[in-house]
Amino acid sequence: NDHAVCDLAAIAAAVNPLRLANDLAALAKIGAREDGGVARLALDNHDTSARLWLVEQAKELGAEASVDAIGNVFLDLPGSNPELAPVVTGSHIDSQPAGGKYDGSLGVLAGLEAFRALKEAGFTPRHPLSLVSWTNEEGARFSPGTSGSAVFCNVRSLEETRLIKDSEGMTMGHALDTCLAEMDAANVPRRPLATPMHSFIELHIEQGPILEREGASVGVVEGIQGVSWFDVTVTGSANHAGTTPRALRRDALEGACAVATALREAARDGEDRVRFTIGKFVVSPGSVNTIPDRVTFSIDLRHPEAATLKGIETAFNEITQQIWAGCQVTLTSLSRIDPVDFPNTLTEQMDAAACELGITAPRLVSGAFHDAIHLANHCPTAMLFVPCRNGLSHHPDEHIELGDAVVGTQLLAASLARLSR
Ligand code: HGY
Ligand code: MN
Ligand code: MN
Ligand code: MN
């Protein structure tokens, strides 16, 4: 039929390990930490420099760079039939405050290298190809995360997203306008939000121990577990640490510790499939000899089933309606993203590509969320995982083997060829 010729072995052979390694090292320099990790928070000056670096790579590749109103950066390659919706790959380049060099970055750079390999192998796609770097996947500075893909997929509005504030009180809209002004100055054209897509494949490090344990270089991801983020505020009253007797105290820290323990208990399940994390815990006024009057803390809750997440959230609501150590407690739901299953139509294409390349790619479900969790409700979506050492991530020591990254990139390139031919 009318499919373009695509020799997957030639495409895989055109993936260049040195080029990929150089790109990873170049991007890791932007926002590099002393300890070997990266600190490239969404829309900070390092994130903006990294975007401009990525746009530079587009020129060499002969791709058209553009940016949308939420700051998602796209690199577009034409197909022989411009009427067809693009086959898209990508991830994110913003990081955790003490992040690793590969979380997000590997997916964007593997996409870049896959595009180079497709061109060098003489493959001409029928569908256009796009590489995207999504804004604020991590949510570490502006919470919740996955802003770029959520706004692109109409899950959240641009307006509400621009109002989110970081810990210094700066709005995401202000940081976004500063970043977009730099992209305008670099003549990066704007593009409309939410352009149609034929399919989306995201390559990412696994951030867990499965592939390393199985000795696999790449895995085909079947879905992503659900995730809910909350803020909890405990309000007491400040007073003198030395003179205030216990009966008159409304100690917000005592209340916060008690309610945090109760919430953790409510999230416990017999089979260790619930993930409950309190990552931020802020005590005010934060003076040694003043009883705290306000404590805020975050909750990151995950589970593969939406019903379980909802049940735990109901329990959280009951627990936080009570008084704890004389303090009021408020629970604010920041985001709830249901689990997603990726369609067989896509994962079977990746299995077939792996088979043709003689690559063993086990199936697994993602414990971490990714931009693909929103894209899954926008177009046929799937992911590829590459193992990271000891499953360590969101840590400066995050590490991958270049050989695994190359195999992952080869399978990505081959999958893109099968989908766009
Ligand atoms: O938190 C997550 O799951 C993602 O790595 N940002
Ligand atoms: Mn990530
Ligand atoms: Mn991450
Ligand atoms: Mn086709």
PDB file of N, CA, C and O in Angstrom, residues 150-180:
ATOM      1  N   ALA A 150      -0.826  19.735  30.007  1.00  0.00           N
ATOM      2  CA  ALA A 150      -2.209  19.858  30.497  1.00  0.00           C
ATOM      3  C   ALA A 150      -2.935  20.989  29.770  1.00  0.00           C
ATOM      4  O   ALA A 150      -4.095  20.841  29.361  1.00  0.00           O
ATOM      5  N   VAL A 151      -2.247  22.111  29.554  1.00  0.00           N
ATOM      6  CA  VAL A 151      -2.894  23.231  28.837  1.00  0.00           C
ATOM      7  C   VAL A 151      -3.044  22.846  27.365  1.00  0.00           C
ATOM      8  O   VAL A 151      -4.099  23.042  26.763  1.00  0.00           O
ATOM      9  N   PHE A 152      -2.013  22.206  26.799  1.00  0.00           N
ATOM     10  CA  PHE A 152      -2.081  21.791  25.378  1.00  0.00           C
ATOM     11  C   PHE A 152      -3.282  20.862  25.159  1.00  0.00           C
ATOM     12  O   PHE A 152      -3.996  20.960  24.164  1.00  0.00           O
ATOM     13  N   CYS A 153      -3.520  19.969  26.138  1.00  0.00           N
ATOM     14  CA  CYS A 153      -4.606  18.972  25.988  1.00  0.00           C
ATOM     15  C   CYS A 153      -5.917  19.478  26.582  1.00  0.00           C
ATOM     16  O   CYS A 153      -6.867  18.717  26.766  1.00  0.00           O
ATOM     17  N   ASN A 154      -5.959  20.784  26.937  1.00  0.00           N
ATOM     18  CA  ASN A 154      -7.203  21.377  27.447  1.00  0.00           C
ATOM     19  C   ASN A 154      -7.686  20.745  28.743  1.00  0.00           C
ATOM     20  O   ASN A 154      -8.872  20.732  29.029  1.00  0.00           O
ATOM     21  N   VAL A 155      -6.749  20.228  29.533  1.00  0.00           N
ATOM     22  CA  VAL A 155      -7.104  19.659  30.843  1.00  0.00           C
ATOM     23  C   VAL A 155      -7.173  20.782  31.867  1.00  0.00           C
ATOM     24  O   VAL A 155      -7.942  20.765  32.793  1.00  0.00           O
ATOM     25  N   ARG A 156      -6.301  21.793  31.689  1.00  0.00           N
ATOM     26  CA  ARG A 156      -6.327  22.991  32.541  1.00  0.00           C
ATOM     27  C   ARG A 156      -6.287  24.211  31.612  1.00  0.00           C
ATOM     28  O   ARG A 156      -5.780  24.114  30.485  1.00  0.00           O
ATOM     29  N   SER A 157      -6.764  25.367  32.109  1.00  0.00           N
ATOM     30  CA  SER A 157      -6.758  26.551  31.230  1.00  0.00           C
ATOM     31  C   SER A 157      -5.426  27.289  31.365  1.00  0.00           C
ATOM     32  O   SER A 157      -4.741  27.201  32.399  1.00  0.00           O
ATOM     33  N   LEU A 158      -5.064  28.007  30.282  1.00  0.00           N
ATOM     34  CA  LEU A 158      -3.843  28.827  30.314  1.00  0.00           C
ATOM     35  C   LEU A 158      -3.977  29.879  31.407  1.00  0.00           C
ATOM     36  O   LEU A 158      -3.041  30.125  32.178  1.00  0.00           O
ATOM     37  N   GLU A 159      -5.170  30.475  31.528  1.00  0.00           N
ATOM     38  CA  GLU A 159      -5.385  31.559  32.498  1.00  0.00           C
ATOM     39  C   GLU A 159      -5.116  31.073  33.920  1.00  0.00           C
ATOM     40  O   GLU A 159      -4.325  31.656  34.639  1.00  0.00           O
ATOM     41  N   GLU A 160      -5.734  29.941  34.325  1.00  0.00           N
ATOM     42  CA  GLU A 160      -5.535  29.489  35.715  1.00  0.00           C
ATOM     43  C   GLU A 160      -4.065  29.089  35.929  1.00  0.00           C
ATOM     44  O   GLU A 160      -3.491  29.291  36.985  1.00  0.00           O
ATOM     45  N   THR A 161      -3.451  28.566  34.862  1.00  0.00           N
ATOM     46  CA  THR A 161      -2.053  28.116  34.999  1.00  0.00           C
ATOM     47  C   THR A 161      -1.111  29.306  35.187  1.00  0.00           C
ATOM     48  O   THR A 161      -0.190  29.256  35.994  1.00  0.00           O
ATOM     49  N   ARG A 162      -1.429  30.414  34.506  1.00  0.00           N
ATOM     50  CA  ARG A 162      -0.563  31.602  34.626  1.00  0.00           C
ATOM     51  C   ARG A 162      -0.614  32.209  36.026  1.00  0.00           C
ATOM     52  O   ARG A 162       0.299  32.881  36.473  1.00  0.00           O
ATOM     53  N   LEU A 163      -1.694  31.877  36.774  1.00  0.00           N
ATOM     54  CA  LEU A 163      -1.855  32.475  38.121  1.00  0.00           C
ATOM     55  C   LEU A 163      -1.058  31.721  39.192  1.00  0.00           C
ATOM     56  O   LEU A 163      -0.876  32.220  40.304  1.00  0.00           O
ATOM     57  N   ILE A 164      -0.581  30.513  38.879  1.00  0.00           N
ATOM     58  CA  ILE A 164       0.152  29.738  39.902  1.00  0.00           C
ATOM     59  C   ILE A 164       1.375  30.545  40.344  1.00  0.00           C
ATOM     60  O   ILE A 164       2.049  31.166  39.509  1.00  0.00           O
ATOM     61  N   LYS A 165       1.647  30.536  41.667  1.00  0.00           N
ATOM     62  CA  LYS A 165       2.801  31.280  42.191  1.00  0.00           C
ATOM     63  C   LYS A 165       3.882  30.327  42.713  1.00  0.00           C
ATOM     64  O   LYS A 165       3.574  29.233  43.198  1.00  0.00           O
ATOM     65  N   ASP A 166       5.149  30.778  42.578  1.00  0.00           N
ATOM     66  CA  ASP A 166       6.236  29.973  43.158  1.00  0.00           C
ATOM     67  C   ASP A 166       6.431  30.417  44.617  1.00  0.00           C
ATOM     68  O   ASP A 166       5.721  31.287  45.109  1.00  0.00           O
ATOM     69  N   SER A 167       7.401  29.827  45.291  1.00  0.00           N
ATOM     70  CA  SER A 167       7.565  30.088  46.731  1.00  0.00           C
ATOM     71  C   SER A 167       7.980  31.534  47.003  1.00  0.00           C
ATOM     72  O   SER A 167       7.860  32.027  48.111  1.00  0.00           O
ATOM     73  N   GLU A 168       8.457  32.231  45.943  1.00  0.00           N
ATOM     74  CA  GLU A 168       8.801  33.648  46.136  1.00  0.00           C
ATOM     75  C   GLU A 168       7.647  34.563  45.758  1.00  0.00           C
ATOM     76  O   GLU A 168       7.780  35.779  45.734  1.00  0.00           O
ATOM     77  N   GLY A 169       6.530  33.967  45.355  1.00  0.00           N
ATOM     78  CA  GLY A 169       5.364  34.794  45.018  1.00  0.00           C
ATOM     79  C   GLY A 169       5.314  35.225  43.576  1.00  0.00           C
ATOM     80  O   GLY A 169       4.439  35.984  43.174  1.00  0.00           O
ATOM     81  N   MET A 170       6.280  34.765  42.740  1.00  0.00           N
ATOM     82  CA  MET A 170       6.224  35.134  41.323  1.00  0.00           C
ATOM     83  C   MET A 170       5.202  34.246  40.607  1.00  0.00           C
ATOM     84  O   MET A 170       5.174  33.040  40.808  1.00  0.00           O
ATOM     85  N   THR A 171       4.377  34.876  39.757  1.00  0.00           N
ATOM     86  CA  THR A 171       3.380  34.073  39.029  1.00  0.00           C
ATOM     87  C   THR A 171       4.055  33.370  37.858  1.00  0.00           C
ATOM     88  O   THR A 171       5.047  33.864  37.298  1.00  0.00           O
ATOM     89  N   MET A 172       3.472  32.253  37.497  1.00  0.00           N
ATOM     90  CA  MET A 172       3.986  31.494  36.341  1.00  0.00           C
ATOM     91  C   MET A 172       3.812  32.329  35.069  1.00  0.00           C
ATOM     92  O   MET A 172       4.660  32.302  34.174  1.00  0.00           O
ATOM     93  N   GLY A 173       2.764  33.137  35.037  1.00  0.00           N
ATOM     94  CA  GLY A 173       2.535  34.007  33.871  1.00  0.00           C
ATOM     95  C   GLY A 173       3.676  34.980  33.680  1.00  0.00           C
ATOM     96  O   GLY A 173       4.155  35.181  32.563  1.00  0.00           O
ATOM     97  N   HIS A 174       4.172  35.530  34.787  1.00  0.00           N
ATOM     98  CA  HIS A 174       5.275  36.504  34.692  1.00  0.00           C
ATOM     99  C   HIS A 174       6.538  35.799  34.184  1.00  0.00           C
ATOM    100  O   HIS A 174       7.210  36.259  33.255  1.00  0.00           O
ATOM    101  N   ALA A 175       6.819  34.621  34.791  1.00  0.00           N
ATOM    102  CA  ALA A 175       8.024  33.860  34.383  1.00  0.00           C
ATOM    103  C   ALA A 175       7.892  33.436  32.923  1.00  0.00           C
ATOM    104  O   ALA A 175       8.862  33.465  32.153  1.00  0.00           O
ATOM    105  N   LEU A 176       6.671  33.075  32.520  1.00  0.00           N
ATOM    106  CA  LEU A 176       6.426  32.632  31.137  1.00  0.00           C
ATOM    107  C   LEU A 176       6.661  33.794  30.174  1.00  0.00           C
ATOM    108  O   LEU A 176       7.356  33.637  29.154  1.00  0.00           O
ATOM    109  N   ASP A 177       6.148  34.973  30.506  1.00  0.00           N
ATOM    110  CA  ASP A 177       6.303  36.129  29.602  1.00  0.00           C
ATOM    111  C   ASP A 177       7.777  36.491  29.455  1.00  0.00           C
ATOM    112  O   ASP A 177       8.237  36.816  28.351  1.00  0.00           O
ATOM    113  N   THR A 178       8.535  36.372  30.546  1.00  0.00           N
ATOM    114  CA  THR A 178       9.979  36.668  30.481  1.00  0.00           C
ATOM    115  C   THR A 178      10.665  35.679  29.532  1.00  0.00           C
ATOM    116  O   THR A 178      11.454  36.045  28.671  1.00  0.00           O
ATOM    117  N   CYS A 179      10.284  34.410  29.685  1.00  0.00           N
ATOM    118  CA  CYS A 179      10.897  33.357  28.842  1.00  0.00           C
ATOM    119  C   CYS A 179      10.488  33.549  27.385  1.00  0.00           C
ATOM    120  O   CYS A 179      11.330  33.511  26.481  1.00  0.00           O
ATOM    121  N   LEU A 180       9.200  33.822  27.156  1.00  0.00           N
ATOM    122  CA  LEU A 180       8.718  33.980  25.775  1.00  0.00           C
ATOM    123  C   LEU A 180       9.345  35.204  25.119  1.00  0.00           C
ATOM    124  O   LEU A 180       9.619  35.192  23.901  1.00  0.00           O
TER     125      LEU A 180
END
